Short mmCIF file of C-alpha atoms in Angstrom, two decimals:
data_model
loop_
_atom_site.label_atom_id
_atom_site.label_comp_id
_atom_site.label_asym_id
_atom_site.label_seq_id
_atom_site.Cartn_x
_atom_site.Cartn_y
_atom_site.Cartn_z
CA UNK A 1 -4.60 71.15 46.87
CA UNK A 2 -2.05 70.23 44.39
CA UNK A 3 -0.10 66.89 44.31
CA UNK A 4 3.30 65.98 45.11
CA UNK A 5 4.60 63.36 42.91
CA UNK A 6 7.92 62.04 45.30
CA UNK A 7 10.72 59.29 44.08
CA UNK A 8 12.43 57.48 46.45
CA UNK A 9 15.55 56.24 45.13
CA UNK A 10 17.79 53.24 47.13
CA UNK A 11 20.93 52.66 47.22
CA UNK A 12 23.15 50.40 49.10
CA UNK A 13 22.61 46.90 47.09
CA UNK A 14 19.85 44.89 44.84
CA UNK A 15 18.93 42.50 47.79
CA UNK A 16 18.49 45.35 50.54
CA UNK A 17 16.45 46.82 48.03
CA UNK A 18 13.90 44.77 47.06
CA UNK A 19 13.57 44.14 50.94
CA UNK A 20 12.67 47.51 51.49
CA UNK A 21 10.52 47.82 48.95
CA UNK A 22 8.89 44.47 50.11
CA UNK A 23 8.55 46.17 53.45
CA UNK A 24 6.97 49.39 52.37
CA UNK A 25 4.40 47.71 49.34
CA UNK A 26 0.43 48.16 49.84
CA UNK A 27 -0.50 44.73 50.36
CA UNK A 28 -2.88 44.83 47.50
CA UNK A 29 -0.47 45.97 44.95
CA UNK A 30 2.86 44.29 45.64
CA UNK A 31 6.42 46.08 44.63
CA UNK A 32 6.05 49.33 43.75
CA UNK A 33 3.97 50.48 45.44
CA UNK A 34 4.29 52.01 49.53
CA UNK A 35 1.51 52.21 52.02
CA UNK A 36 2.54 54.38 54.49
CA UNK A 37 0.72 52.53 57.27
CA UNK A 38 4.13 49.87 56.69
CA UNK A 39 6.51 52.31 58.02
CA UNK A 40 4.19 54.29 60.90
CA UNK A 41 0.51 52.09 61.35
CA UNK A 42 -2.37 54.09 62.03
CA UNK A 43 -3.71 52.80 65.35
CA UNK A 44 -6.89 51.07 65.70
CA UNK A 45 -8.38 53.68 67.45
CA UNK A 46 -8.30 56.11 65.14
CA UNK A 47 -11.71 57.08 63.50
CA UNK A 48 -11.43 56.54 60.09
CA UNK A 49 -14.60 57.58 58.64
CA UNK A 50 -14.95 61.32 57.13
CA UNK A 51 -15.59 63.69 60.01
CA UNK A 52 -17.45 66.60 61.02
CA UNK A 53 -16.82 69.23 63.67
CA UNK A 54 -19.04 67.25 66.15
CA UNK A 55 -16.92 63.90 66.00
CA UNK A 56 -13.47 66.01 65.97
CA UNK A 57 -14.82 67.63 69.39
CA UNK A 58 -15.63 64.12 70.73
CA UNK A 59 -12.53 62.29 69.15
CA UNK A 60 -9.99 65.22 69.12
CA UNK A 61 -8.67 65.91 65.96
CA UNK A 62 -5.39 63.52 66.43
CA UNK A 63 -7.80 60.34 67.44
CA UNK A 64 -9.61 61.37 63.51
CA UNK A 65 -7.74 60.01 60.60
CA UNK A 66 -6.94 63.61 59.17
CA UNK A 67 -5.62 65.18 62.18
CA UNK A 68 -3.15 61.49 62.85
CA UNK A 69 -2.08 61.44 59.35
CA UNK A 70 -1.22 65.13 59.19
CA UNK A 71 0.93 64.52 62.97
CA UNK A 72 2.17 61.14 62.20
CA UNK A 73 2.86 61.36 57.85
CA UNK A 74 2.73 64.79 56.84
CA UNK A 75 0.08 64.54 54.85
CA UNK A 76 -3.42 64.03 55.33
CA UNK A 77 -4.14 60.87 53.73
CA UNK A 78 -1.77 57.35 52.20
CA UNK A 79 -0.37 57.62 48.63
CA UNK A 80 -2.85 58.25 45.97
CA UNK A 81 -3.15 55.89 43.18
CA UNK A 82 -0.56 52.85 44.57
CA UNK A 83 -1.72 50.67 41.68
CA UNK A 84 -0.27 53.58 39.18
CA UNK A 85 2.95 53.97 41.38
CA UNK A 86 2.95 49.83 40.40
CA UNK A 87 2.53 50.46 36.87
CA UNK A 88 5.37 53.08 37.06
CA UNK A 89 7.79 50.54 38.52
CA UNK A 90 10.48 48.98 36.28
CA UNK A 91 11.60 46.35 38.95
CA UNK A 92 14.73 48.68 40.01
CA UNK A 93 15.48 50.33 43.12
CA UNK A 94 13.28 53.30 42.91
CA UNK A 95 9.57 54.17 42.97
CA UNK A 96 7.33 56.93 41.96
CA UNK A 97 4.19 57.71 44.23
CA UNK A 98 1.56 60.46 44.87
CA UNK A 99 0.45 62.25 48.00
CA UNK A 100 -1.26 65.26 47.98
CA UNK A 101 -0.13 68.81 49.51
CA UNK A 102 2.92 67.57 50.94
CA UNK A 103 5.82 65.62 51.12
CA UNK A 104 6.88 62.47 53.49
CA UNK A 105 10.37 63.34 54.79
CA UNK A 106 9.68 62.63 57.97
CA UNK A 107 8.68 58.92 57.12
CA UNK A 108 11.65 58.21 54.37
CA UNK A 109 13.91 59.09 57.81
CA UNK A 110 12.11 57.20 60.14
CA UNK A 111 12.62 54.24 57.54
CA UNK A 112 16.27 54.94 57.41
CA UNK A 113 16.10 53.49 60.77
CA UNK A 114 14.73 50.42 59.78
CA UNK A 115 17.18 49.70 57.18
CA UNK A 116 20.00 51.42 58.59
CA UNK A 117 22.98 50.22 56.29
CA UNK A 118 20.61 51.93 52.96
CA UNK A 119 20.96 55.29 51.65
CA UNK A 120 17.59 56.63 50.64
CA UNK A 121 17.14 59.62 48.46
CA UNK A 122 13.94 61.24 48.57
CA UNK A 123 12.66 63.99 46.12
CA UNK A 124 9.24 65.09 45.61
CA UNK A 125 7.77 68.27 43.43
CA UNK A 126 4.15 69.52 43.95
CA UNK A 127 2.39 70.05 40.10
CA UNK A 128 2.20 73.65 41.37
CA UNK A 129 5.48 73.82 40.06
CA UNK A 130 8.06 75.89 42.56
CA UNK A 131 5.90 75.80 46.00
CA UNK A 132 6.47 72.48 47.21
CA UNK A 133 9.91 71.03 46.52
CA UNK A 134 12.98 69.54 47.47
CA UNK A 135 15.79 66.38 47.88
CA UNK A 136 17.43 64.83 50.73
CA UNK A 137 18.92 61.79 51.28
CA UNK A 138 19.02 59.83 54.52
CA UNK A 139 21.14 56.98 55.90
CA UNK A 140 20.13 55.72 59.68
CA UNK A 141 17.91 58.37 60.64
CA UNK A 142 20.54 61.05 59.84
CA UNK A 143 19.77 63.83 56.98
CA UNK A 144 23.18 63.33 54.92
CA UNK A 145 21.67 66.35 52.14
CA UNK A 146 18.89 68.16 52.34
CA UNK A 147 17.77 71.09 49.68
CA UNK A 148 14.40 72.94 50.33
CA UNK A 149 14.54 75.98 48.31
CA UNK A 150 12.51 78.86 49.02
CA UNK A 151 9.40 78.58 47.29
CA UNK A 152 9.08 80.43 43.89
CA UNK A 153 12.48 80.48 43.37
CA UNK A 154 14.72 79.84 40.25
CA UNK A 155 16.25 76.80 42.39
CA UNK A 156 12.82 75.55 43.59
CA UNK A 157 11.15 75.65 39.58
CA UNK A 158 14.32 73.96 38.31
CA UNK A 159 14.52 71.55 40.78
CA UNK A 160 10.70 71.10 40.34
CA UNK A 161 10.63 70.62 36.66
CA UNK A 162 13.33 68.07 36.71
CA UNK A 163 11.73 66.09 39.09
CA UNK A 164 8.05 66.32 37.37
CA UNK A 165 10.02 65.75 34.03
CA UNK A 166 8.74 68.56 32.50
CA UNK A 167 9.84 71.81 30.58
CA UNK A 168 8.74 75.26 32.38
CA UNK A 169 6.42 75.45 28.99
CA UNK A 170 4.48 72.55 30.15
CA UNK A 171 3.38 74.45 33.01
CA UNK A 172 2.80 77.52 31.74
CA UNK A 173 6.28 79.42 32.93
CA UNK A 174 8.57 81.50 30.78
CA UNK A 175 12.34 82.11 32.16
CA UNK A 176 13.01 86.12 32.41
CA UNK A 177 16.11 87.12 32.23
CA UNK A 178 15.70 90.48 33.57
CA UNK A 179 14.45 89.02 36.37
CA UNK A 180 16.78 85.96 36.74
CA UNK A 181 14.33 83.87 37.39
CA UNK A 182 10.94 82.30 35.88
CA UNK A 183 7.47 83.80 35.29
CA UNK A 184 3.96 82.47 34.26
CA UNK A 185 2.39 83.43 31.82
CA UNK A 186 -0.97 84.50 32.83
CA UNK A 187 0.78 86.42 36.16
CA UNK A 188 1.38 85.09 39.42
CA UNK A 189 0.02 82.16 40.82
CA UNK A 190 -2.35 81.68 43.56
CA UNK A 191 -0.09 79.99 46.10
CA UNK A 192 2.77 83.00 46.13
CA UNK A 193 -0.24 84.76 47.44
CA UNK A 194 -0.66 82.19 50.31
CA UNK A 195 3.53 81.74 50.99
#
């Protein structure tokens, strides 16, 4: 499972800002970081422990922290690595985070809600460069732009690569021009088999 590095980007005034970001910080790490339990909380309920097929048939899967997280975040467990996301953070309006084999969208809106008069722009690339990809920006729970391009596309490894920061070398791609569009080196990769 690859990750997803995601920026959210905030615009709408220093102040409103840093209360956001207030609002969204893991507790243990401070600005800069986002728990995703600040925007939708787990509920106590939830088993929280790893799981095997005998709890999930005595829990159900959406009582079991995998199955809620997948339903309520999109992703199967909070950000990876806040304390790097921390170290990442140059005390503007945006942050860089991790989750892993997917993105958040759904949460970045719901937050629009919370901080209605903000405009927050929310990319995120997986390091599978081209699957898993896109930008939209939200203001009160409405999608202003959205662009998901279809995976494996020129769009979706451009888009990818400037998000990650990288060059299509760094990850093994080579642009074809025959083909109008980029290649790997070694052939295709293993997700186009699974799209």
């Amino acid at each position: 499972m690859p990750v997803v590095r995601n920026i959210l980007h905030i615009q709408g005034g220093a102040p409103q800002a840093a209360a956001l970001l207030d609002f969204i910080a893991d507790r243990r790490y401070g600005r800069g970081s986002i728990d995703l339990n600040r925007i939708t909380p787990m509920p106590p309920w939830v088993y929280r422990q790893p799981t095997n097929m005998e709890l999930l048939r005595k829990y159900g899967e959406e009582n079991c922290s995998r199955g809620w997280c997948l339903k309520h975040w999109g992703v199967d467990q909070n950000v990876l690595h806040p304390e790097k996301s921390v170290r990442q953070y140059d005390g503007g309006s945006a942050i860089r985070f991790e989750t892993m084999d997917g993105d958040v969208r759904e949460l970045i809106r719901r937050l629009s809600l919370v901080f209605k008069e903000l405009y927050l722009d929310y990319l995120w690339a997986s390091e599978d460069v081209g699957r898993l990809v896109g930008a939209a920006q939200y203001r009160d729970g409405e999608p202003l732009i959205e662009f998901v391009p279809t995976p494996g596309s020129r769009a979706a490894i451009e888009k990818a690569l400037d998000i990650l920061g990288g060059k299509a070398s760094d990850y093994g791609l080579v642009y074809n021009p025959a083909a109008g569009n980029y290649e790997y080196r070694g052939g295709k990769p293993e997700w186009k088999n699974g799209i």
